[in-house]
mmCIF file with all atom_site columns, C-alpha atoms in Angstrom:
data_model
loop_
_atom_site.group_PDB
_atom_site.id
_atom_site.type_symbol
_atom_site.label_atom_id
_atom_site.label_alt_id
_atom_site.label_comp_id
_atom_site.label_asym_id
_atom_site.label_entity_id
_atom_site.label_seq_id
_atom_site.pdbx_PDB_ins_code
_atom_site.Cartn_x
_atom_site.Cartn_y
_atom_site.Cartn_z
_atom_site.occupancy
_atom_site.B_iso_or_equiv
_atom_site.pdbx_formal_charge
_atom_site.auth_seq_id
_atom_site.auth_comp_id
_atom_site.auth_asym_id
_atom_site.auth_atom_id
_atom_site.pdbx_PDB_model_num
ATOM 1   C CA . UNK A 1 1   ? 33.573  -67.665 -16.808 1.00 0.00 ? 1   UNK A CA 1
ATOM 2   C CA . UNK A 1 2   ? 30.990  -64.708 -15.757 1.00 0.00 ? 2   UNK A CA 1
ATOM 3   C CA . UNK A 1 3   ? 27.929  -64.184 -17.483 1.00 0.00 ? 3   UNK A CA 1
ATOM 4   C CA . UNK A 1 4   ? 26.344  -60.900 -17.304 1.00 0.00 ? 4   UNK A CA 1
ATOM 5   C CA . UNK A 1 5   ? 23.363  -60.512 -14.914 1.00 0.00 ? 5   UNK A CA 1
ATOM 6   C CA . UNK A 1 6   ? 20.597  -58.374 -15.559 1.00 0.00 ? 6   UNK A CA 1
ATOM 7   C CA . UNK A 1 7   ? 19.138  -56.963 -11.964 1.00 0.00 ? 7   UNK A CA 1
ATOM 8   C CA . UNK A 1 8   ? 15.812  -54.679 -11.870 1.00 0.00 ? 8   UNK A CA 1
ATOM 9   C CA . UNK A 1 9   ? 15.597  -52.248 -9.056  1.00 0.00 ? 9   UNK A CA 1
ATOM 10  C CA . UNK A 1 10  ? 11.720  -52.000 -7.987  1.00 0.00 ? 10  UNK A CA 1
ATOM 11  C CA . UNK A 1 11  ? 10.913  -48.905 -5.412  1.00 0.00 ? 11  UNK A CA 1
ATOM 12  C CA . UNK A 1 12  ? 7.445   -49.351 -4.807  1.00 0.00 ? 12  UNK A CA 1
ATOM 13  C CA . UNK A 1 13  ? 4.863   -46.640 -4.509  1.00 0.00 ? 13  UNK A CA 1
ATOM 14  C CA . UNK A 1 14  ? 0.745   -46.315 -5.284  1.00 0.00 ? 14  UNK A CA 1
ATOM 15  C CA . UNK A 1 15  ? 1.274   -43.497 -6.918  1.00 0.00 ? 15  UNK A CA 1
ATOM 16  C CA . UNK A 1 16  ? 4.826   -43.486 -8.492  1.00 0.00 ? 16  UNK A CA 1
ATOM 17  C CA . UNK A 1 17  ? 6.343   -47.143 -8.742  1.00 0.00 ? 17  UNK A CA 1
ATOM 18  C CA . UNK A 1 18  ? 10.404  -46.866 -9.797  1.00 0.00 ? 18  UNK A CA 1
ATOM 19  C CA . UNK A 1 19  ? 11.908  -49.107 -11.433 1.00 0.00 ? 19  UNK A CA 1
ATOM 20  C CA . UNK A 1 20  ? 15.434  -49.426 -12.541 1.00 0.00 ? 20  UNK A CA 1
ATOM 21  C CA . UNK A 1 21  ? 17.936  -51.904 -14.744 1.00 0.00 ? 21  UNK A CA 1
ATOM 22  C CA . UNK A 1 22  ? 21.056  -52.711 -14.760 1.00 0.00 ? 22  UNK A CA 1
ATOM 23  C CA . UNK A 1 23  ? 23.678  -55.153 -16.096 1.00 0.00 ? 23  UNK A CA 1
ATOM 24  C CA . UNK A 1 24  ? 26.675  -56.393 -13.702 1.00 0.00 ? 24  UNK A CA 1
ATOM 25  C CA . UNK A 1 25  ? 29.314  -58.311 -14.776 1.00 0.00 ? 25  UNK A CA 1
ATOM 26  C CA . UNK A 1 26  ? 31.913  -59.283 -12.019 1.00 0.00 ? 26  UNK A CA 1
ATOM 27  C CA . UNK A 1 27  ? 31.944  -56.124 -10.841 1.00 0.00 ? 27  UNK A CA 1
ATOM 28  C CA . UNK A 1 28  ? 30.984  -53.931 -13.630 1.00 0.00 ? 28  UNK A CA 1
ATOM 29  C CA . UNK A 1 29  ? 27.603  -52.079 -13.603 1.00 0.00 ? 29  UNK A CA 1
ATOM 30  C CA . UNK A 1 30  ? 25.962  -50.660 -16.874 1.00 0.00 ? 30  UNK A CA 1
ATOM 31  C CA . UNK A 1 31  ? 23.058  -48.271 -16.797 1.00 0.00 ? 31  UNK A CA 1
ATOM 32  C CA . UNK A 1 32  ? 20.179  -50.532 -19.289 1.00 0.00 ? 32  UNK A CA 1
ATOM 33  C CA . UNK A 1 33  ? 17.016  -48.352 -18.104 1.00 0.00 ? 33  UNK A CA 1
ATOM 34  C CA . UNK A 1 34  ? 14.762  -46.534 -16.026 1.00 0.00 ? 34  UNK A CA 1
ATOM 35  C CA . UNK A 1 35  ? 11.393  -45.023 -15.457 1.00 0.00 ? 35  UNK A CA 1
ATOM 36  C CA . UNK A 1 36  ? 8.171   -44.870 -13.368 1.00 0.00 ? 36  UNK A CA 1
ATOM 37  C CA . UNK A 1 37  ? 4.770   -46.262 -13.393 1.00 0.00 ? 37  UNK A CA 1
ATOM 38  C CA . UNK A 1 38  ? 2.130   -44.702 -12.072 1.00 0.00 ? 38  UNK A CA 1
ATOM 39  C CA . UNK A 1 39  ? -1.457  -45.055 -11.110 1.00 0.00 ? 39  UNK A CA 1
ATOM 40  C CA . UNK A 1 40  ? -4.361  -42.790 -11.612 1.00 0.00 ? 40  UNK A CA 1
ATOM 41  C CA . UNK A 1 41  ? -5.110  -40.950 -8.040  1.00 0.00 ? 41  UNK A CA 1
ATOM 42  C CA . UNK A 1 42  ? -8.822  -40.423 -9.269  1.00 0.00 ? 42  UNK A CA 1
ATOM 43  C CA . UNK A 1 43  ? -9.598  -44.398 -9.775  1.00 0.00 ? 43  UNK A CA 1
ATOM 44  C CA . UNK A 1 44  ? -10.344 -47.023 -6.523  1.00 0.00 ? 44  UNK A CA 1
ATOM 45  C CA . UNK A 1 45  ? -7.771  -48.980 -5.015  1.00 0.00 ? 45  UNK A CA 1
ATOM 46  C CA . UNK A 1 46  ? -8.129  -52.445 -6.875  1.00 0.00 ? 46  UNK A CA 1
ATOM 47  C CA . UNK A 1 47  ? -7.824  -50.055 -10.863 1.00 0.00 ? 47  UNK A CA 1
ATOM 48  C CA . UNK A 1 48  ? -4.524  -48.372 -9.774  1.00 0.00 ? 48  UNK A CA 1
ATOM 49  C CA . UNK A 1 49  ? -3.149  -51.562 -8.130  1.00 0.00 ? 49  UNK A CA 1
ATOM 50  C CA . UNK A 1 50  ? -3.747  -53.101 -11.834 1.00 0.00 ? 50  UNK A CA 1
ATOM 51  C CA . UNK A 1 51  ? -2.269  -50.308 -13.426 1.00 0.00 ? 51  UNK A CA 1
ATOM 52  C CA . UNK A 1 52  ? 0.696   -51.116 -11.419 1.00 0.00 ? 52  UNK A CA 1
ATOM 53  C CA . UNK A 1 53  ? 1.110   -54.624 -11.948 1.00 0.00 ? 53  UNK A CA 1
ATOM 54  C CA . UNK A 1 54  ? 0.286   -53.594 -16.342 1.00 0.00 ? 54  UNK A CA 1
ATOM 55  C CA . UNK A 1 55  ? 2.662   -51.407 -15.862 1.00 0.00 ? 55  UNK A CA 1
ATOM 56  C CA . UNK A 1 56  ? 5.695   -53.204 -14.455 1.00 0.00 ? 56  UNK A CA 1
ATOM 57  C CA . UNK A 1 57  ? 4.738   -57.057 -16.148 1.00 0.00 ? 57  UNK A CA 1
ATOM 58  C CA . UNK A 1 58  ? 5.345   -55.063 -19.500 1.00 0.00 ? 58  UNK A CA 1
ATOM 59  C CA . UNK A 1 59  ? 8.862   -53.969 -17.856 1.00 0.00 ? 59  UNK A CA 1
ATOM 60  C CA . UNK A 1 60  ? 10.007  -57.178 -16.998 1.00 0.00 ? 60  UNK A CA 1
ATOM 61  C CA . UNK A 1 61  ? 8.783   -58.660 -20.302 1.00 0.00 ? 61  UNK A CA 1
ATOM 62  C CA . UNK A 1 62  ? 10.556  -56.142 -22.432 1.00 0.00 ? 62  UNK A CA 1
ATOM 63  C CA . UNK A 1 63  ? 13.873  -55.992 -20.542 1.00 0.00 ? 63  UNK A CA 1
ATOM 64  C CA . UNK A 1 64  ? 13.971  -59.818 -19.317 1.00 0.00 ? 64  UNK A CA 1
ATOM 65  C CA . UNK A 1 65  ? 15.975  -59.306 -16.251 1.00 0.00 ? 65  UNK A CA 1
ATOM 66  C CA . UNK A 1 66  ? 17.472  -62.169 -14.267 1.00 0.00 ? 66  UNK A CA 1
ATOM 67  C CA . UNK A 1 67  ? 17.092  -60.913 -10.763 1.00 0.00 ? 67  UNK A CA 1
ATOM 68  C CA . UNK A 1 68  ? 15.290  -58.709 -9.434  1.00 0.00 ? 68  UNK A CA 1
ATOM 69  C CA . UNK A 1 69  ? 15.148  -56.588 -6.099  1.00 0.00 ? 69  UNK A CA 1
ATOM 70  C CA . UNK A 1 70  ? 12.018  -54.573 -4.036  1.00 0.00 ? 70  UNK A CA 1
ATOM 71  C CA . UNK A 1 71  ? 13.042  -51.984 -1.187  1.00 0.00 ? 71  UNK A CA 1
ATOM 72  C CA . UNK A 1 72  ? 11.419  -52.872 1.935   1.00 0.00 ? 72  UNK A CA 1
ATOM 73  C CA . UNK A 1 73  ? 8.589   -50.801 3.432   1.00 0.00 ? 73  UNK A CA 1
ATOM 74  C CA . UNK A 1 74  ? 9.408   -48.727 6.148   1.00 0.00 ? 74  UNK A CA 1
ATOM 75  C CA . UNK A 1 75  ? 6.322   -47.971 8.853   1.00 0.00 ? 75  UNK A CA 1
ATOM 76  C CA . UNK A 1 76  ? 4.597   -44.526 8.679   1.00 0.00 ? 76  UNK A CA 1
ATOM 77  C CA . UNK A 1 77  ? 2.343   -42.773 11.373  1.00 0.00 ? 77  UNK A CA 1
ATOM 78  C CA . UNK A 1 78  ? -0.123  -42.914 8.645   1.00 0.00 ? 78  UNK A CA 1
ATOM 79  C CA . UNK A 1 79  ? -1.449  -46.409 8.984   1.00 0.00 ? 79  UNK A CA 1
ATOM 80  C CA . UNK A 1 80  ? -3.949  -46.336 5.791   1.00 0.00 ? 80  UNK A CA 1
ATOM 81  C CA . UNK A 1 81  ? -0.867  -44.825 4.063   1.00 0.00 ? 81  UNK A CA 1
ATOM 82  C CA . UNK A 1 82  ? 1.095   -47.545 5.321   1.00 0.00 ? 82  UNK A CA 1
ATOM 83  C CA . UNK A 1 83  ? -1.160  -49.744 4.352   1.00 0.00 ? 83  UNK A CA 1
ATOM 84  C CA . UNK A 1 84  ? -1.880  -48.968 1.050   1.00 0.00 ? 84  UNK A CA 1
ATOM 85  C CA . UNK A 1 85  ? 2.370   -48.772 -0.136  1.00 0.00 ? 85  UNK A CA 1
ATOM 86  C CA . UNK A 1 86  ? 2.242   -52.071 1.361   1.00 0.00 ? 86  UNK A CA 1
ATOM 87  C CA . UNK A 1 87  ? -0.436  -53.193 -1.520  1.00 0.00 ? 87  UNK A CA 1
ATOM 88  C CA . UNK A 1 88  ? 1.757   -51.709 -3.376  1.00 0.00 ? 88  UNK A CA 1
ATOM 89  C CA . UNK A 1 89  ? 4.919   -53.527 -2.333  1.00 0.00 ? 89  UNK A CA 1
ATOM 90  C CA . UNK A 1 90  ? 2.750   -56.991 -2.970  1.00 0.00 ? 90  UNK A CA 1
ATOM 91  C CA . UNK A 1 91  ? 2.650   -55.602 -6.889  1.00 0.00 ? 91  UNK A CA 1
ATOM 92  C CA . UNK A 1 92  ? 6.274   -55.097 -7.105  1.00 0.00 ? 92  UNK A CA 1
ATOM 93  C CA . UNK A 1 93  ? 7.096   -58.496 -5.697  1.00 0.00 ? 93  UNK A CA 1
ATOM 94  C CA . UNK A 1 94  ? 4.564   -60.341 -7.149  1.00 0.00 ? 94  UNK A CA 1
ATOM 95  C CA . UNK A 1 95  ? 5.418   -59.465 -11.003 1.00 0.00 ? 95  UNK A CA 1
ATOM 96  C CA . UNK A 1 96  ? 9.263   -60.491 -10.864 1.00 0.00 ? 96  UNK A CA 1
ATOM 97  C CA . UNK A 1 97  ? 7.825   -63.718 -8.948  1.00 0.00 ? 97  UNK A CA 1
ATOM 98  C CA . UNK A 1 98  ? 5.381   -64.478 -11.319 1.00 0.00 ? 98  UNK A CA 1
ATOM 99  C CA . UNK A 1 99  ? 7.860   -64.184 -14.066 1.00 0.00 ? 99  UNK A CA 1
ATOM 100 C CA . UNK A 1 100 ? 10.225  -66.871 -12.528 1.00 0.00 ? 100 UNK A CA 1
ATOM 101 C CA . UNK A 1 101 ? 12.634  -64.191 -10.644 1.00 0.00 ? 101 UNK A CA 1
ATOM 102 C CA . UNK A 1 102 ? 14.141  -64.339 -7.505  1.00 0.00 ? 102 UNK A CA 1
ATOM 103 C CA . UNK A 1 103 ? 12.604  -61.363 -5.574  1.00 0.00 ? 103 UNK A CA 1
ATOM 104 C CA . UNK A 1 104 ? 15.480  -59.725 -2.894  1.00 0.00 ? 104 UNK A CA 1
ATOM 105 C CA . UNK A 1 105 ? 14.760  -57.090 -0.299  1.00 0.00 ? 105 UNK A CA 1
ATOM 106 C CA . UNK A 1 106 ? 16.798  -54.368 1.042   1.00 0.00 ? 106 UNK A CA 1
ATOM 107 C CA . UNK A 1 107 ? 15.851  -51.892 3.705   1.00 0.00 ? 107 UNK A CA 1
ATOM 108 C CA . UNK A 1 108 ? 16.854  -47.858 3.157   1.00 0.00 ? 108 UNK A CA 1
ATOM 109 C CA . UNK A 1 109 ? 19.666  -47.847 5.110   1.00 0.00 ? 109 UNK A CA 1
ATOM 110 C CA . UNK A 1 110 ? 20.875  -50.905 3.195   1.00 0.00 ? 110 UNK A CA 1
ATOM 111 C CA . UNK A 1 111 ? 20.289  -49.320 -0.275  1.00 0.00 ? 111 UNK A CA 1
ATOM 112 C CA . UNK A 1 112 ? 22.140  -46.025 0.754   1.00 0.00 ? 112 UNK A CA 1
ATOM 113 C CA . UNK A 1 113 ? 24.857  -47.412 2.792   1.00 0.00 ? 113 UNK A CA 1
ATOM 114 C CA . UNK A 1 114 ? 25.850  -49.594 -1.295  1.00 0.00 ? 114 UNK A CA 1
ATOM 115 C CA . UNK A 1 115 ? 25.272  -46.651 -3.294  1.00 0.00 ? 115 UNK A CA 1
ATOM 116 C CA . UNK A 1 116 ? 26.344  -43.470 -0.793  1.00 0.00 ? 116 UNK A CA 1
ATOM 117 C CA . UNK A 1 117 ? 28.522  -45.896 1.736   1.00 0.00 ? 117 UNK A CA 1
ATOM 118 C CA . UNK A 1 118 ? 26.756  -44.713 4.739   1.00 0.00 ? 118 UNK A CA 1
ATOM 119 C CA . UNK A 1 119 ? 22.957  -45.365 5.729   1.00 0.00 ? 119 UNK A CA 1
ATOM 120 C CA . UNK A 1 120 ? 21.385  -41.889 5.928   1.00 0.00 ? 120 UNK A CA 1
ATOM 121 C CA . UNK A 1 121 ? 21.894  -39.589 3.643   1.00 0.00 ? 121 UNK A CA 1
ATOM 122 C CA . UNK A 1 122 ? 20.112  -36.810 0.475   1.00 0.00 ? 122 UNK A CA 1
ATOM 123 C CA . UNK A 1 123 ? 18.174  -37.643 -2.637  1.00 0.00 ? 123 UNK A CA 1
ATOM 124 C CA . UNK A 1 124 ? 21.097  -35.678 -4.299  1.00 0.00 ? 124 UNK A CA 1
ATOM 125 C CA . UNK A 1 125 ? 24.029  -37.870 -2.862  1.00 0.00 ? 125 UNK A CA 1
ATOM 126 C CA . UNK A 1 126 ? 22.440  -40.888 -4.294  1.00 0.00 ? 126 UNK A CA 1
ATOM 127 C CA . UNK A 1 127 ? 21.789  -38.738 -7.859  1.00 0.00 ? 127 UNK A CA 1
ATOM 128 C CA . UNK A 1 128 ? 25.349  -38.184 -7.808  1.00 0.00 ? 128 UNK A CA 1
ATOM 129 C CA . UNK A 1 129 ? 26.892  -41.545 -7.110  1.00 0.00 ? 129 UNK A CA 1
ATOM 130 C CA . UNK A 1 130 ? 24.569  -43.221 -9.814  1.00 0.00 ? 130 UNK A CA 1
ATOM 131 C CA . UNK A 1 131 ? 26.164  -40.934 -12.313 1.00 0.00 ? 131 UNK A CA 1
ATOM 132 C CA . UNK A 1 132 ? 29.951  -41.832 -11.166 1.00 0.00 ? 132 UNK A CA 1
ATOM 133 C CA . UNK A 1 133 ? 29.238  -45.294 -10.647 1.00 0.00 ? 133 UNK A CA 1
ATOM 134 C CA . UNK A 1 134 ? 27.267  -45.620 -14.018 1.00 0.00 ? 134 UNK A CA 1
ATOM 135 C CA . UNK A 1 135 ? 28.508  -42.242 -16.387 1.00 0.00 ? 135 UNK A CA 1
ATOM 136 C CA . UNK A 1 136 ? 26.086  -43.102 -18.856 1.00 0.00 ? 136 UNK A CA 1
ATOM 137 C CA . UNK A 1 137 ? 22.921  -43.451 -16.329 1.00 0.00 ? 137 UNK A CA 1
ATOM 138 C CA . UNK A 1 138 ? 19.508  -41.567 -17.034 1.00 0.00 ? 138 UNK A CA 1
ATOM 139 C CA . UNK A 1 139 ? 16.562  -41.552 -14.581 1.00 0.00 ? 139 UNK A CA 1
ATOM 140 C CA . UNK A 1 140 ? 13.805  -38.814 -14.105 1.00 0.00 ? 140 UNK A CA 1
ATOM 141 C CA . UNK A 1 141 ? 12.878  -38.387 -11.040 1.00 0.00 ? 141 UNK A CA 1
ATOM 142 C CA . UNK A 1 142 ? 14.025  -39.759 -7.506  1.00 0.00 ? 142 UNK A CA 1
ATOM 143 C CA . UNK A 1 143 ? 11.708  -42.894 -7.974  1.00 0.00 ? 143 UNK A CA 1
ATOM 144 C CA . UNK A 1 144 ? 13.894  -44.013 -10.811 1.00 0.00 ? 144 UNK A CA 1
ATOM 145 C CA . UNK A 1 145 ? 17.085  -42.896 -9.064  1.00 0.00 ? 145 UNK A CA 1
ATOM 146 C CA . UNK A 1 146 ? 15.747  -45.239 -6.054  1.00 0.00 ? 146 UNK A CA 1
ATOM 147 C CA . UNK A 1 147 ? 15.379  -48.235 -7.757  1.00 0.00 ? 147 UNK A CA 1
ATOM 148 C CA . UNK A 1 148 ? 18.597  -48.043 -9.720  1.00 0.00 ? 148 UNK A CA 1
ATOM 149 C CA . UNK A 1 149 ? 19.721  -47.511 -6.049  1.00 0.00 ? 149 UNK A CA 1
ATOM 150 C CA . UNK A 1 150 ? 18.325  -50.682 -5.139  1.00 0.00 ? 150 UNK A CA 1
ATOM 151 C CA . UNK A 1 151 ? 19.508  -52.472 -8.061  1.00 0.00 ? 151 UNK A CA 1
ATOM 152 C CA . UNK A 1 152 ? 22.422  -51.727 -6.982  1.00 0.00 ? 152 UNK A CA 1
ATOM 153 C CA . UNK A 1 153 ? 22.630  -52.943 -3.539  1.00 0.00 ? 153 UNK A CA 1
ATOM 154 C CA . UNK A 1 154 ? 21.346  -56.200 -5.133  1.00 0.00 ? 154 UNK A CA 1
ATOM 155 C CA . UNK A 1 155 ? 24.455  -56.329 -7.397  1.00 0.00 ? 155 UNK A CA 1
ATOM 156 C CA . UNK A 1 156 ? 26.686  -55.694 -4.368  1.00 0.00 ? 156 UNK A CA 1
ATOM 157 C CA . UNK A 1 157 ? 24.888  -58.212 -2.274  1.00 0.00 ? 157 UNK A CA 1
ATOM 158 C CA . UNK A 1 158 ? 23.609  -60.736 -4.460  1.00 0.00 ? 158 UNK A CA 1
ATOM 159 C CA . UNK A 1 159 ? 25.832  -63.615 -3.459  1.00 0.00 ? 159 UNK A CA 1
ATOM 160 C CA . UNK A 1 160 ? 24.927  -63.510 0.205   1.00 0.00 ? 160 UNK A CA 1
ATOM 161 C CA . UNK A 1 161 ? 21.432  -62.601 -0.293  1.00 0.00 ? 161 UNK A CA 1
ATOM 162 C CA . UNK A 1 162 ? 21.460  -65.953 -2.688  1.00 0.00 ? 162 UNK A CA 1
ATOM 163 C CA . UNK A 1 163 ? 23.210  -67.972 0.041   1.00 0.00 ? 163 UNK A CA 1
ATOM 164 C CA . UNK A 1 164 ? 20.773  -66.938 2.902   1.00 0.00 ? 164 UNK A CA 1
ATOM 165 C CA . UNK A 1 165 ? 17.762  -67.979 0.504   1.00 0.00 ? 165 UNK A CA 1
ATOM 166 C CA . UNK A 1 166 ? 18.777  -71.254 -0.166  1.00 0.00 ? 166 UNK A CA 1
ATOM 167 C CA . UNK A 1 167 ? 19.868  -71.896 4.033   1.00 0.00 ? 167 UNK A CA 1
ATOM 168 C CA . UNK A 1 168 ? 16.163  -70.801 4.100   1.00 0.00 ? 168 UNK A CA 1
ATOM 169 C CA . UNK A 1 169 ? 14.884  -73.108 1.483   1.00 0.00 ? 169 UNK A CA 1
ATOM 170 C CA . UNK A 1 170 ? 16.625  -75.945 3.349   1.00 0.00 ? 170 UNK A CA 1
#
């Protein structure tokens, strides 16, 4: 017998953190939630980091998820840009951790090729194949839309991505 799994999607930003949830059963996916949350540009580095991690421990408290997943961080030319996402990253991985979850990662291409069913492609191809896949999604914004994208990679891949942690492990 299947139990339903609750996955958050986390696409991780300074500014604009995504974050996405969904229920799979077998496989089923239901739209739970999503939303964004944000730092304040105007405070130092160390304030909007906290505001992140607030921000996304109340998220994982209120919706309890079972699994969660962070898109990995691709390089910029921008190294202090780079560098400061990847602070960022640390937040979005560390909360689900620190709550007892099982942190996944999926590069772009990975996310896409689940959700779109090639590697590359528009914002608005991924906006439309969360609403067929889930008719009853909401999201505002393409943060949102991301993580519910990564969510649902995870849910595609979560049985492999288990099985390579636990050859790790051993």
């Amino acid at each position: 017998m299947q139990n339903t799994i609750r996955i958050i999607g986390i696409d991780p930003g300074l500014r604009r953190t995504g974050w996405g949830i969904i229920d799979t059963l077998g496989n089923s996916l239901r739209f739970v939630a999503s939303g964004t949350v944000t730092s304040d540009g105007e405070m130092d580095l160390a304030s909007r980091l906290c505001q992140l991690h607030d921000g996304l421990a109340e998220i994982v408290h209120g919706y309890k998820p079972d699994e969660a997943a962070v898109e990995q961080t691709f390089v910029n030319k921008d190294a202090v840009a780079t560098l400061k996402l990847g602070q960022a990253r640390g937040i979005a991985m560390l909360v689900p951790a620190r709550a007892g979850l099982q942190v996944s990662e999926y590069a772009p291409n990975a996310v896409k090729k689940a959700v779109i069913g090639v590697g590359h492609g528009e914002k608005q191809q991924i906006h439309l194949m969360l609403k067929i896949l889930m008719p009853k999604v909401e999201f505002k914004g393409n943060d949102a839309a991301d993580a519910l994208a990564i969510a649902i990679c995870h849910a595609h891949n979560r049985g492999s991505s288990r099985m390579r942690q636990a050859a790790l492990a051993s």
